[in-house]
Amino acid sequence: RRRTAEPYKIKSVEPLKMLNYNERKEALENAGYNTFLINSREVYIDLLTDSGTTAMSDQQWGALMVGDEAYAGSESWHHLEKAVKEIYGYKYVIPTHQGRGAENLLSQMKIKEGDFVPGNMYFTTTRAHQELNGATFVDIIIDEGHDSLLDHPFKGNVDISKLEKVIKEAGPEKIPYVCIAVTVNLAGGQPVSMKNLRDVYALCSRYGIDVMYDATRCVENAFFIQEREEGYADTAIKDILKEMFSYSDGCTMSGKKDCLVNIGGFLAMNDEELYIRGRELVVLYEGMPSYGGLSGRDMEAMALGIYESADDNYIAHRVHQVRYLGEQLIDAGIPVVKPIGGHAVFLDAREFLPHLKQEQLPAQALAAAIYLDSGVRSMERGYVSAGRNKVTGENNKPKLELVRLTIPRRVYTNNHMDVVADSIIALYEKRDQIGGLEMTYEPPTLRFFNARFKPL
Ligand code: F0G
């Protein structure tokens, strides 16, 4: 195969600072061994998240200047609304400051105390909002989704029999909606097939239950359908997206990922009644329904980002860059979640550090060790992120204990990926020297953001 390159060229650069070993050690200690608490100026290559870290295009930067900052009826809002309707196909749109703003509105409007919300693996903020409104989250992802080493083209798929079982046991009236993430972040950025989306929608329609997507990384999901699912190889990403969304009643969206912006999100739906209620509620939490916590220029940039993201060349390069890093690690025998997902490479910390028990926080410890070795910042997605059971207060023990190396969109070159690979390969060779951590401060909610640790 002929090699391809980035489908863009670089117009503006941001110089990076490189700390030496002792400076990194001090920064890590100051941050309580939590990579969330390290200052970005102390980071060389920042793979903490792909959220809001996108490089905007020159068109988007230009569009900031024409943003309409009117309090009501902003022209930029109309541009955003038009982009969502055109690319995602929903009838109604409510802007929010980011994804969790939309999750808050949706959960408040649809969930009653004692409800159940089935979903294909949880996401932290999504589940937190569901629980805050009195629902119990039920995981309906296929078993393969929990097996980090198992190769499967659509590991984000819903197990239809699990879904049907929940519906029958709880009763359809106790299920306000089914939440389908495309792709599944915590399973490793794994996609859901078109057939599965179709099947979920058909089953839910039979019971009169709404299907709401978490559309955060929907373009990555569309790419995997084009690449892997029979009959879609010659279908444009735009058309795949349209079909995907046709099997849902609405979505929450974190624009900070696949809308290619640094801030923004929305809630979209086809049900007019829900839209009318949403328009009331958004005023309380975000702002007028014509800005939802965003400035006009933010909405202008997001409208353009939505079109840019649905470009076949853009998304192919995006997913291939993630894979470029992942395959170097696989070739070196390093345990990673397979297959490589759409936004990140996930290291399997239990396999990487088999001498540590889960209570010794292998993923947290590995993330700290990577920063110390090379200034590369990653994120724990395991025992610490999974939090505690809301009823018993016991620590949740997720099957997956992962370190996420998340690739920002259009930001780093493949040379940066090489630096990351070299660091992790070097650490793997001396992995027996990496010790565990213990938590010294535990915040009550979403503890991973602010928790502090010390070496055992
Ligand atoms: N859903 C998914 C699947 C996400 O990955 C995120 C954010 C959200 C919802 C919430 O969106 O941040 O705009 O409020 N994920 C980020 C991450 C934080 O690093 O994975 P938000």
GROMACS .gro file of N, CA, C and O and ligand atoms in nm, residues 48-51 97-101 103 123 125-126 181 183 185 214 216-217 252-257 264 343 379 381 404 406 449, ligand 1:
model
  149
   48LEU      N    1  -0.350   1.319   2.750
   48LEU     CA    2  -0.448   1.303   2.857
   48LEU      C    3  -0.585   1.279   2.798
   48LEU      O    4  -0.660   1.194   2.843
   49THR      N    5  -0.618   1.356   2.698
   49THR     CA    6  -0.752   1.346   2.639
   49THR      C    7  -0.754   1.399   2.497
   49THR      O    8  -0.668   1.479   2.458
   50ASP      N    9  -0.854   1.356   2.425
   50ASP     CA   10  -0.881   1.410   2.292
   50ASP      C   11  -0.995   1.511   2.301
   50ASP      O   12  -1.055   1.548   2.201
   51SER      N   13  -1.028   1.552   2.424
   51SER     CA   14  -1.144   1.636   2.446
   51SER      C   15  -1.107   1.783   2.453
   51SER      O   16  -1.037   1.826   2.545
   97HIS      N   17  -2.293   2.390   2.675
   97HIS     CA   18  -2.153   2.430   2.679
   97HIS      C   19  -2.059   2.314   2.650
   97HIS      O   20  -1.950   2.332   2.601
   98GLN      N   21  -2.099   2.190   2.681
   98GLN     CA   22  -2.023   2.072   2.641
   98GLN      C   23  -2.114   1.951   2.660
   98GLN      O   24  -2.233   1.966   2.689
   99GLY      N   25  -2.058   1.832   2.644
   99GLY     CA   26  -2.141   1.712   2.643
   99GLY      C   27  -2.220   1.692   2.771
   99GLY      O   28  -2.339   1.659   2.768
  100ARG      N   29  -2.157   1.712   2.886
  100ARG     CA   30  -2.226   1.685   3.012
  100ARG      C   31  -2.341   1.781   3.036
  100ARG      O   32  -2.433   1.750   3.110
  101GLY      N   33  -2.337   1.898   2.975
  101GLY     CA   34  -2.450   1.991   2.982
  101GLY      C   35  -2.573   1.927   2.916
  101GLY      O   36  -2.685   1.935   2.968
  103GLU      N   37  -2.608   1.601   2.875
  103GLU     CA   38  -2.643   1.483   2.957
  103GLU      C   39  -2.731   1.525   3.075
  103GLU      O   40  -2.826   1.456   3.111
  123PHE      N   41  -2.004   0.575   3.059
  123PHE     CA   42  -1.904   0.681   3.064
  123PHE      C   43  -1.926   0.758   3.195
  123PHE      O   44  -2.039   0.773   3.240
  125THR      N   45  -1.928   1.078   3.325
  125THR     CA   46  -2.024   1.188   3.347
  125THR      C   47  -2.165   1.145   3.308
  125THR      O   48  -2.262   1.186   3.371
  126THR      N   49  -2.174   1.062   3.204
  126THR     CA   50  -2.306   1.017   3.157
  126THR      C   51  -2.375   0.939   3.268
  126THR      O   52  -2.491   0.965   3.302
  181ALA      N   53  -2.353   0.450   2.310
  181ALA     CA   54  -2.234   0.531   2.280
  181ALA      C   55  -2.172   0.481   2.150
  181ALA      O   56  -2.148   0.362   2.134
  183THR      N   57  -1.843   0.595   1.940
  183THR     CA   58  -1.788   0.468   1.986
  183THR      C   59  -1.793   0.457   2.139
  183THR      O   60  -1.832   0.555   2.204
  185ASN      N   61  -1.602   0.475   2.457
  185ASN     CA   62  -1.476   0.529   2.509
  185ASN      C   63  -1.404   0.428   2.599
  185ASN      O   64  -1.291   0.387   2.571
  214ASP      N   65  -2.500   0.859   2.260
  214ASP     CA   66  -2.392   0.948   2.299
  214ASP      C   67  -2.305   0.957   2.174
  214ASP      O   68  -2.229   0.865   2.143
  216THR      N   69  -2.067   1.143   2.084
  216THR     CA   70  -1.937   1.210   2.102
  216THR      C   71  -1.832   1.175   1.995
  216THR      O   72  -1.764   1.263   1.944
  217ARG      N   73  -1.817   1.048   1.963
  217ARG     CA   74  -1.714   1.009   1.864
  217ARG      C   75  -1.779   0.936   1.745
  217ARG      O   76  -1.728   0.836   1.694
  252THR      N   77  -2.691   1.307   2.275
  252THR     CA   78  -2.611   1.408   2.342
  252THR      C   79  -2.478   1.412   2.269
  252THR      O   80  -2.435   1.312   2.213
  253MET      N   81  -2.416   1.528   2.266
  253MET     CA   82  -2.292   1.541   2.190
  253MET      C   83  -2.191   1.625   2.265
  253MET      O   84  -2.223   1.735   2.310
  254SER      N   85  -2.071   1.572   2.280
  254SER     CA   86  -1.960   1.654   2.324
  254SER      C   87  -1.887   1.702   2.200
  254SER      O   88  -1.811   1.627   2.139
  255GLY      N   89  -1.911   1.826   2.163
  255GLY     CA   90  -1.848   1.881   2.042
  255GLY      C   91  -1.697   1.888   2.052
  255GLY      O   92  -1.627   1.902   1.951
  256LYS      N   93  -1.645   1.872   2.174
  256LYS     CA   94  -1.502   1.882   2.198
  256LYS      C   95  -1.424   1.766   2.136
  256LYS      O   96  -1.303   1.766   2.137
  257LYS      N   97  -1.497   1.666   2.088
  257LYS     CA   98  -1.431   1.556   2.019
  257LYS      C   99  -1.460   1.566   1.869
  257LYS      O  100  -1.392   1.639   1.800
  264GLY      N  101  -1.790   2.312   2.348
  264GLY     CA  102  -1.920   2.309   2.283
  264GLY      C  103  -1.985   2.172   2.289
  264GLY      O  104  -1.918   2.071   2.313
  343HIS      N  105  -0.991   0.668   1.908
  343HIS     CA  106  -0.935   0.792   1.962
  343HIS      C  107  -0.815   0.772   2.050
  343HIS      O  108  -0.751   0.870   2.089
  379MET      N  109  -0.380   0.893   3.094
  379MET     CA  110  -0.487   0.896   3.193
  379MET      C  111  -0.524   0.757   3.242
  379MET      O  112  -0.531   0.663   3.163
  381ARG      N  113  -0.778   0.479   3.348
  381ARG     CA  114  -0.919   0.445   3.330
  381ARG      C  115  -0.935   0.304   3.386
  381ARG      O  116  -0.925   0.205   3.317
  404ARG      N  117  -0.492   0.522   2.929
  404ARG     CA  118  -0.534   0.570   2.798
  404ARG      C  119  -0.434   0.670   2.742
  404ARG      O  120  -0.404   0.771   2.806
  406THR      N  121  -0.446   0.912   2.466
  406THR     CA  122  -0.551   0.967   2.381
  406THR      C  123  -0.491   1.065   2.282
  406THR      O  124  -0.419   1.157   2.322
  449PHE      N  125  -1.056   1.295   3.902
  449PHE     CA  126  -1.009   1.428   3.863
  449PHE      C  127  -0.915   1.489   3.967
  449PHE      O  128  -0.813   1.547   3.933
  457F0G     N1  129  -1.946   1.094   2.653
  457F0G     C1  130  -1.827   1.043   2.622
  457F0G     C2  131  -1.818   0.910   2.554
  457F0G     C3  132  -1.711   1.113   2.655
  457F0G     O1  133  -1.593   1.060   2.624
  457F0G     C4  134  -1.721   1.239   2.720
  457F0G     C5  135  -1.603   1.313   2.759
  457F0G     C6  136  -1.849   1.289   2.749
  457F0G     C7  137  -1.958   1.213   2.713
  457F0G     C8  138  -1.869   1.419   2.822
  457F0G     O2  139  -1.845   1.526   2.738
  457F0G     O3  140  -1.648   1.638   2.843
  457F0G     O4  141  -1.789   1.753   2.673
  457F0G     O5  142  -1.875   1.713   2.900
  457F0G     N2  143  -1.491   1.263   2.761
  457F0G     C9  144  -1.366   1.327   2.792
  457F0G    C10  145  -1.256   1.225   2.787
  457F0G    C11  146  -1.366   1.404   2.918
  457F0G     O6  147  -1.142   1.263   2.817
  457F0G     O7  148  -1.280   1.110   2.752
  457F0G     P1  149  -1.785   1.665   2.793
   0.00000   0.00000   0.00000
